[in-house]
Amino acid sequence: MKYRLYTTSQKAWRAMIKDLSQAQSSIYMEMYIFLNETLDGYDFINLLKQKAQSGVKVVIVADAFGSFGLKRQTVNEIRQAGIDFRFFSHFWRRTHRKIVVVDEKIAYLGGVNIEKKIIYWHDLQIRLEGRKTVKGVLRSFSKTYKVSGGLDKNIIRYYNQSLIKKIKSLVLENLPGKNRRSLADYYRTQIVAAQRSIKLVTPYFIPPRWLMALLDDAIRRGVEAKIIIPKDTDIRFLNRINYYYASKLQPLGIKFFASPKMNHAKMMIIDDAEGLVGSQNLDLLSFNWNFEIGVFFRQKKMVKDLKAIFHRWEKRSIPFPDLNIKLNLVDKTIAVLVRWFLSII
């Protein structure tokens, strides 16, 4: 499997723009945040309009909540250019995925959205190449497209196609409305099976009870667990929630590290032998409500590259105890109430 990992939004955008510019037949995109902010050198919307007008089939599914800031005039211009543009809108459920598929040969997925403020963030996006590998991503995209009211039969046909076991096991999904939670099941299975080490990166840390329990069990059987979170997220009150749950789990033996720069990546490495890159945060929304996607792999070179990224970020991060965080009663109350609310909706 051909691949490449990108560790900032800007690096991922640069690669995505290059592949989109070279598209010959089709572009499929699914984004949680898809905004029409002009970015020097990264004008996705005008590029996509140009490709559609040149005869390339362009299909976009944007989450209605995450892309709320997308102007109506821009949406109209996108559709007038010949792009099949759909909003995903299903009450509490959101598509939190970040997918790009070019010519059914190249796929991107991970944590990188399209909005101006994230350009310099650390993040993680993987580029996958090859028809067989990309087929699993395309099949997953077709499900969201259909749920969003898509009518193109050539896309929907992927929805009903079965995949060979090797490909089916590569791409993992959370599709709550379809009762498909293979991504959450993967976390459970791999953490239970871990023998030496668990490495996790997440921007937002509001873990389900089962995740806290499994990490506790792993520590008790001698597994080393490390988690990198941002020192400061883009949502101020979530900083205190991250700190609260880190302070609750750190005494169990889990090692937390705070990245000085906003890190929006989502990754897991088990025993330095298996890796996962995806769109899911370690929170209740991603595991219970959001549409998510991830890809796991055991290829030694891929795992080695992912491990090197983790260690580079770990080296630049601050061990949680060194932050000397002081949480007050308000912080604790907010963390508990947010968790309670997310667990009942």
CSV table of C-alpha atoms in Angstrom, one decimal:
chain,number,residue,atom,x,y,z
A,1,MET,CA,0.0,0.0,0.0
A,2,LYS,CA,1.4,3.4,-1.0
A,3,TYR,CA,1.0,6.1,1.6
A,4,ARG,CA,2.3,9.3,3.0
A,5,LEU,CA,1.7,11.0,6.3
A,6,TYR,CA,1.3,14.8,6.7
A,7,THR,CA,1.7,16.3,10.2
A,8,THR,CA,0.3,19.8,9.7
A,9,SER,CA,-2.8,21.2,8.0
A,10,GLN,CA,-0.7,23.2,5.6
A,11,LYS,CA,1.3,20.2,4.4
A,12,ALA,CA,-1.8,18.2,3.9
A,13,TRP,CA,-3.5,21.0,2.0
A,14,ARG,CA,-0.5,21.4,-0.3
A,15,ALA,CA,-0.6,17.7,-1.2
A,16,MET,CA,-4.4,17.8,-1.6
A,17,ILE,CA,-4.4,20.8,-3.8
A,18,LYS,CA,-1.8,19.2,-6.1
A,19,ASP,CA,-3.8,16.0,-6.5
A,20,LEU,CA,-7.1,17.9,-7.0
A,21,SER,CA,-5.4,20.0,-9.7
A,22,GLN,CA,-4.4,16.9,-11.5
A,23,ALA,CA,-7.8,15.1,-11.2
A,24,GLN,CA,-9.0,13.7,-14.6
A,25,SER,CA,-12.4,12.1,-13.9
A,26,SER,CA,-13.7,12.5,-10.4
A,27,ILE,CA,-13.3,14.2,-7.0
A,28,TYR,CA,-15.3,13.1,-3.9
A,29,MET,CA,-15.0,15.1,-0.8
A,30,GLU,CA,-16.6,14.8,2.7
A,31,MET,CA,-15.7,17.4,5.3
A,32,TYR,CA,-16.8,18.3,8.8
A,33,ILE,CA,-15.6,21.9,8.3
A,34,PHE,CA,-15.7,23.2,4.8
A,35,LEU,CA,-15.5,27.0,4.6
A,36,ASN,CA,-15.0,29.6,1.9
A,37,GLU,CA,-12.2,31.5,3.6
A,38,THR,CA,-9.7,32.7,1.0
A,39,LEU,CA,-6.3,31.1,1.7
A,40,ASP,CA,-3.3,32.1,-0.3
A,41,GLY,CA,-2.3,29.1,-2.4
A,42,TYR,CA,-5.1,27.0,-0.9
A,43,ASP,CA,-8.3,28.2,-2.6
A,44,PHE,CA,-10.2,24.9,-2.6
A,45,ILE,CA,-13.6,26.2,-3.6
A,46,ASN,CA,-12.4,28.0,-6.8
A,47,LEU,CA,-10.2,25.0,-7.7
A,48,LEU,CA,-13.2,22.6,-7.3
A,49,LYS,CA,-15.4,24.9,-9.4
A,50,GLN,CA,-12.8,25.0,-12.1
A,51,LYS,CA,-12.5,21.2,-12.2
A,52,ALA,CA,-16.2,20.8,-12.4
A,53,GLN,CA,-16.5,23.3,-15.2
A,54,SER,CA,-13.7,21.4,-17.1
A,55,GLY,CA,-15.8,18.2,-17.0
A,56,VAL,CA,-14.5,16.4,-13.8
A,57,LYS,CA,-17.3,15.0,-11.7
A,58,VAL,CA,-17.1,16.8,-8.3
A,59,VAL,CA,-19.2,15.7,-5.3
A,60,ILE,CA,-19.0,17.3,-1.9
A,61,VAL,CA,-20.7,16.4,1.4
A,62,ALA,CA,-20.3,19.0,4.1
A,63,ASP,CA,-21.5,18.7,7.6
A,64,ALA,CA,-24.3,21.2,8.2
A,65,PHE,CA,-23.2,22.1,11.8
A,66,GLY,CA,-19.4,22.1,11.2
A,67,SER,CA,-19.8,24.1,7.9
A,68,PHE,CA,-22.4,26.4,9.3
A,69,GLY,CA,-20.3,29.4,8.3
A,70,LEU,CA,-20.3,28.5,4.6
A,71,LYS,CA,-22.2,31.4,2.9
A,72,ARG,CA,-25.4,30.7,1.0
A,73,GLN,CA,-24.1,32.6,-2.0
A,74,THR,CA,-21.0,30.4,-2.1
A,75,VAL,CA,-23.2,27.3,-2.0
A,76,ASN,CA,-25.2,28.5,-4.9
A,77,GLU,CA,-22.1,29.3,-6.9
A,78,ILE,CA,-20.7,25.8,-6.1
A,79,ARG,CA,-23.9,24.2,-7.4
A,80,GLN,CA,-24.1,26.5,-10.4
A,81,ALA,CA,-20.5,25.3,-11.4
A,82,GLY,CA,-21.9,21.8,-11.7
A,83,ILE,CA,-20.8,20.4,-8.4
A,84,ASP,CA,-23.1,17.9,-6.6
A,85,PHE,CA,-23.0,19.6,-3.2
A,86,ARG,CA,-24.9,18.1,-0.2
A,87,PHE,CA,-25.2,19.1,3.4
A,88,PHE,CA,-25.2,16.3,6.0
A,89,SER,CA,-27.9,17.2,8.6
A,90,HIS,CA,-29.3,14.7,11.0
A,91,PHE,CA,-30.1,16.3,14.3
A,92,TRP,CA,-27.4,15.3,16.9
A,93,ARG,CA,-25.5,13.2,14.4
A,94,ARG,CA,-22.7,14.8,12.4
A,95,THR,CA,-20.2,13.6,9.9
A,96,HIS,CA,-16.9,14.4,11.5
A,97,ARG,CA,-14.9,12.8,8.7
A,98,LYS,CA,-12.3,14.5,6.5
A,99,ILE,CA,-12.2,12.5,3.2
A,100,VAL,CA,-10.9,13.3,-0.2
A,101,VAL,CA,-10.9,10.8,-3.1
A,102,VAL,CA,-9.4,11.7,-6.4
A,103,ASP,CA,-10.0,9.7,-9.6
A,104,GLU,CA,-10.9,6.7,-7.4
A,105,LYS,CA,-7.2,6.1,-7.1
A,106,ILE,CA,-6.0,8.4,-4.3
A,107,ALA,CA,-7.7,8.9,-0.9
A,108,TYR,CA,-7.0,11.2,2.0
A,109,LEU,CA,-8.4,10.8,5.5
A,110,GLY,CA,-7.5,12.0,9.0
A,111,GLY,CA,-8.1,15.2,11.0
A,112,VAL,CA,-7.6,18.0,8.5
A,113,ASN,CA,-10.6,20.3,7.8
A,114,ILE,CA,-10.7,23.3,5.5
A,115,GLU,CA,-10.8,26.6,7.3
A,116,LYS,CA,-8.3,29.4,7.7
A,117,LYS,CA,-7.6,29.2,11.4
A,118,ILE,CA,-6.1,25.7,11.3
A,119,ILE,CA,-3.4,26.4,8.7
A,120,TYR,CA,-0.5,26.1,11.2
A,121,TRP,CA,-1.9,23.4,13.5
A,122,HIS,CA,-0.3,20.1,14.0
A,123,ASP,CA,-2.6,17.5,12.6
A,124,LEU,CA,-2.4,14.1,10.9
A,125,GLN,CA,-3.7,13.2,7.4
A,126,ILE,CA,-2.8,10.1,5.5
A,127,ARG,CA,-2.7,9.8,1.7
A,128,LEU,CA,-3.4,6.3,0.4
A,129,GLU,CA,-2.9,5.3,-3.2
A,130,GLY,CA,-4.2,2.3,-5.2
A,131,ARG,CA,-7.6,1.3,-6.4
A,132,LYS,CA,-8.1,-1.6,-4.0
A,133,THR,CA,-7.1,0.4,-1.0
A,134,VAL,CA,-9.1,3.4,-2.0
A,135,LYS,CA,-12.2,1.3,-2.6
A,136,GLY,CA,-12.9,0.9,1.1
A,137,VAL,CA,-12.8,4.7,1.6
A,138,LEU,CA,-15.0,5.2,-1.5
A,139,ARG,CA,-17.5,2.7,-0.2
A,140,SER,CA,-17.7,4.5,3.1
A,141,PHE,CA,-18.1,7.9,1.4
A,142,SER,CA,-21.0,6.5,-0.6
A,143,LYS,CA,-22.9,5.7,2.6
A,144,THR,CA,-22.7,9.3,3.8
A,145,TYR,CA,-23.6,10.5,0.3
A,146,LYS,CA,-26.7,8.4,0.2
A,147,VAL,CA,-27.8,9.4,3.7
A,148,SER,CA,-27.4,13.1,2.6
A,149,GLY,CA,-29.8,12.6,-0.3
A,150,GLY,CA,-27.3,11.8,-3.0
A,151,LEU,CA,-28.9,10.4,-6.2
A,152,ASP,CA,-25.9,9.5,-8.4
A,153,LYS,CA,-26.3,5.7,-8.9
A,154,ASN,CA,-22.6,5.3,-9.9
A,155,ILE,CA,-21.6,6.4,-6.4
A,156,ILE,CA,-24.4,4.7,-4.6
A,157,ARG,CA,-23.5,1.3,-6.2
A,158,TYR,CA,-20.4,1.3,-4.0
A,159,TYR,CA,-22.7,1.3,-1.0
A,160,ASN,CA,-24.0,-2.2,-1.8
A,161,GLN,CA,-20.7,-3.7,-2.9
A,162,SER,CA,-19.0,-6.2,-0.6
A,163,LEU,CA,-15.3,-5.9,0.0
A,164,ILE,CA,-12.7,-8.6,0.2
A,165,LYS,CA,-11.7,-9.3,3.8
A,166,LYS,CA,-8.3,-7.7,3.5
A,167,ILE,CA,-9.7,-4.3,2.3
A,168,LYS,CA,-12.8,-4.4,4.6
A,169,SER,CA,-10.5,-4.8,7.6
A,170,LEU,CA,-8.3,-1.8,6.6
A,171,VAL,CA,-11.0,0.9,6.7
A,172,LEU,CA,-12.9,1.3,10.0
A,173,GLU,CA,-16.1,3.3,10.5
A,174,ASN,CA,-18.4,4.7,13.1
A,175,LEU,CA,-21.9,5.0,11.4
A,176,PRO,CA,-24.2,5.2,14.5
A,177,GLY,CA,-27.5,5.4,12.5
A,178,LYS,CA,-26.4,2.2,10.7
A,179,ASN,CA,-25.3,0.4,13.9
A,180,ARG,CA,-21.8,0.2,12.5
A,181,ARG,CA,-19.2,0.9,15.2
A,182,SER,CA,-16.2,-1.0,13.9
A,183,LEU,CA,-13.9,1.9,14.9
A,184,ALA,CA,-15.0,1.9,18.5
A,185,ASP,CA,-14.8,-1.9,18.6
A,186,TYR,CA,-11.3,-1.7,17.2
A,187,TYR,CA,-10.2,0.6,20.1
A,188,ARG,CA,-11.7,-1.9,22.6
A,189,THR,CA,-10.1,-4.9,21.0
A,190,GLN,CA,-6.6,-3.4,20.6
A,191,ILE,CA,-6.4,-1.9,24.0
A,192,VAL,CA,-7.5,-5.2,25.6
A,193,ALA,CA,-4.9,-7.0,23.5
A,194,ALA,CA,-2.0,-4.6,24.2
A,195,GLN,CA,1.0,-6.2,25.9
A,196,ARG,CA,3.6,-3.5,26.0
A,197,SER,CA,2.5,-0.1,25.1
A,198,ILE,CA,-0.4,2.2,24.1
A,199,LYS,CA,0.3,5.6,22.4
A,200,LEU,CA,-2.6,7.9,21.8
A,201,VAL,CA,-3.0,11.5,20.5
A,202,THR,CA,-6.2,13.4,20.7
A,203,PRO,CA,-7.2,17.1,20.7
A,204,TYR,CA,-10.2,16.6,23.0
A,205,PHE,CA,-10.3,14.1,25.8
A,206,ILE,CA,-13.7,13.3,27.2
A,207,PRO,CA,-13.3,9.5,27.4
A,208,PRO,CA,-16.2,7.0,27.7
A,209,ARG,CA,-16.2,5.0,30.9
A,210,TRP,CA,-15.3,1.8,29.0
A,211,LEU,CA,-12.2,3.6,27.6
A,212,MET,CA,-11.1,4.7,31.1
A,213,ALA,CA,-11.7,1.2,32.5
A,214,LEU,CA,-9.7,-0.5,29.7
A,215,LEU,CA,-6.8,1.9,30.1
A,216,ASP,CA,-6.8,1.2,33.8
A,217,ASP,CA,-6.8,-2.5,33.2
A,218,ALA,CA,-3.9,-2.1,30.7
A,219,ILE,CA,-1.8,-0.2,33.3
A,220,ARG,CA,-2.5,-2.9,35.9
A,221,ARG,CA,-1.1,-5.6,33.7
A,222,GLY,CA,2.1,-3.7,33.0
A,223,VAL,CA,1.3,-1.9,29.8
A,224,GLU,CA,2.8,1.6,29.4
A,225,ALA,CA,0.2,4.2,28.2
A,226,LYS,CA,1.0,7.6,26.9
A,227,ILE,CA,-1.5,10.3,25.7
A,228,ILE,CA,-0.7,13.6,24.1
A,229,ILE,CA,-3.2,16.4,24.3
A,230,PRO,CA,-2.9,20.1,23.5
A,231,LYS,CA,-1.9,22.5,26.2
A,232,ASP,CA,-4.4,24.9,24.7
A,233,THR,CA,-7.2,23.8,22.3
A,234,ASP,CA,-9.1,26.1,20.0
A,235,ILE,CA,-12.1,25.9,22.4
A,236,ARG,CA,-11.1,27.5,25.7
A,237,PHE,CA,-13.4,25.7,28.1
A,238,LEU,CA,-12.3,22.3,26.7
A,239,ASN,CA,-8.8,23.0,28.0
A,240,ARG,CA,-10.2,22.6,31.5
A,241,ILE,CA,-12.1,19.5,30.6
A,242,ASN,CA,-9.0,17.9,29.1
A,243,TYR,CA,-7.0,18.8,32.2
A,244,TYR,CA,-9.8,17.4,34.4
A,245,TYR,CA,-9.8,13.9,32.8
A,246,ALA,CA,-6.0,13.9,32.6
A,247,SER,CA,-5.7,14.7,36.3
A,248,LYS,CA,-8.2,11.8,37.0
A,249,LEU,CA,-6.4,9.2,35.0
A,250,GLN,CA,-2.8,10.3,35.6
A,251,PRO,CA,-2.7,8.8,39.2
A,252,LEU,CA,-3.5,5.4,37.6
A,253,GLY,CA,-0.2,5.5,35.9
A,254,ILE,CA,-1.1,6.9,32.5
A,255,LYS,CA,1.4,9.4,31.2
A,256,PHE,CA,0.0,12.6,29.8
A,257,PHE,CA,1.9,15.2,27.7
A,258,ALA,CA,0.7,18.6,26.7
A,259,SER,CA,1.6,19.9,23.3
A,260,PRO,CA,2.6,23.6,23.4
A,261,LYS,CA,1.1,24.0,19.9
A,262,MET,CA,-2.5,23.1,19.0
A,263,ASN,CA,-2.4,19.5,17.9
A,264,HIS,CA,-5.6,18.2,16.2
A,265,ALA,CA,-4.2,14.8,15.3
A,266,LYS,CA,-5.9,11.5,16.1
A,267,MET,CA,-3.7,8.4,16.3
A,268,MET,CA,-3.2,5.2,18.2
A,269,ILE,CA,-0.2,2.9,18.2
A,270,ILE,CA,-0.4,-0.5,19.9
A,271,ASP,CA,2.8,-2.3,21.0
A,272,ASP,CA,4.7,-0.4,18.3
A,273,ALA,CA,3.3,-3.0,15.9
A,274,GLU,CA,0.0,-1.6,14.7
A,275,GLY,CA,-1.2,1.9,14.0
A,276,LEU,CA,-4.4,3.8,13.4
A,277,VAL,CA,-5.0,7.2,11.8
A,278,GLY,CA,-8.5,8.7,11.6
A,279,SER,CA,-11.0,11.4,12.3
A,280,GLN,CA,-12.1,10.3,15.7
A,281,ASN,CA,-11.4,12.2,19.0
A,282,LEU,CA,-11.2,10.3,22.3
A,283,ASP,CA,-14.6,11.6,23.3
A,284,LEU,CA,-18.2,10.6,23.6
A,285,LEU,CA,-19.3,12.3,20.5
A,286,SER,CA,-16.9,10.5,18.3
A,287,PHE,CA,-17.6,7.1,19.7
A,288,ASN,CA,-21.4,7.4,20.2
A,289,TRP,CA,-22.8,9.9,17.7
A,290,ASN,CA,-20.5,11.1,14.9
A,291,PHE,CA,-19.9,9.5,11.6
A,292,GLU,CA,-16.1,8.8,11.7
A,293,ILE,CA,-13.5,7.0,9.7
A,294,GLY,CA,-10.1,5.6,10.3
A,295,VAL,CA,-7.5,3.3,8.7
A,296,PHE,CA,-5.3,0.8,10.6
A,297,PHE,CA,-2.2,-0.9,9.4
A,298,ARG,CA,0.5,-3.3,10.5
A,299,GLN,CA,3.1,-2.6,7.8
A,300,LYS,CA,6.4,-2.1,9.6
A,301,LYS,CA,7.4,1.0,7.7
A,302,MET,CA,4.1,2.7,8.2
A,303,VAL,CA,4.1,2.0,12.0
A,304,LYS,CA,7.7,3.1,12.2
A,305,ASP,CA,6.8,6.4,10.5
A,306,LEU,CA,3.8,6.9,12.8
A,307,LYS,CA,5.9,6.1,15.9
A,308,ALA,CA,8.5,8.6,14.8
A,309,ILE,CA,5.8,11.3,14.6
A,310,PHE,CA,4.6,10.4,18.1
A,311,HIS,CA,8.0,10.6,19.6
A,312,ARG,CA,8.8,13.9,17.9
A,313,TRP,CA,5.6,15.4,19.4
A,314,GLU,CA,6.2,13.8,22.7
A,315,LYS,CA,9.7,15.3,22.9
A,316,ARG,CA,8.4,18.8,22.2
A,317,SER,CA,5.5,18.4,24.8
A,318,ILE,CA,5.4,19.2,28.5
A,319,PRO,CA,4.8,16.3,30.9
A,320,PHE,CA,1.4,17.0,32.5
A,321,PRO,CA,2.7,17.1,36.1
A,322,ASP,CA,5.0,20.0,35.1
A,323,LEU,CA,2.1,22.1,34.1
A,324,ASN,CA,1.1,22.3,37.8
A,325,ILE,CA,-2.6,22.7,36.8
A,326,LYS,CA,-5.0,23.8,39.5
A,327,LEU,CA,-8.6,22.8,38.9
A,328,ASN,CA,-11.3,24.4,40.9
A,329,LEU,CA,-14.9,23.3,41.7
A,330,VAL,CA,-16.3,25.1,38.6
A,331,ASP,CA,-13.9,23.2,36.3
A,332,LYS,CA,-14.8,19.9,37.8
A,333,THR,CA,-18.5,20.6,37.7
A,334,ILE,CA,-18.4,21.7,34.0
A,335,ALA,CA,-16.4,18.5,33.1
A,336,VAL,CA,-18.9,16.3,34.8
A,337,LEU,CA,-21.9,18.0,33.4
A,338,VAL,CA,-20.5,18.0,29.8
A,339,ARG,CA,-19.8,14.3,30.1
A,340,TRP,CA,-23.2,13.6,31.5
A,341,PHE,CA,-24.9,15.6,28.8
A,342,LEU,CA,-23.0,13.8,26.0
A,343,SER,CA,-23.8,10.4,27.5
A,344,ILE,CA,-27.6,11.0,27.5
A,345,ILE,CA,-28.3,12.8,24.2
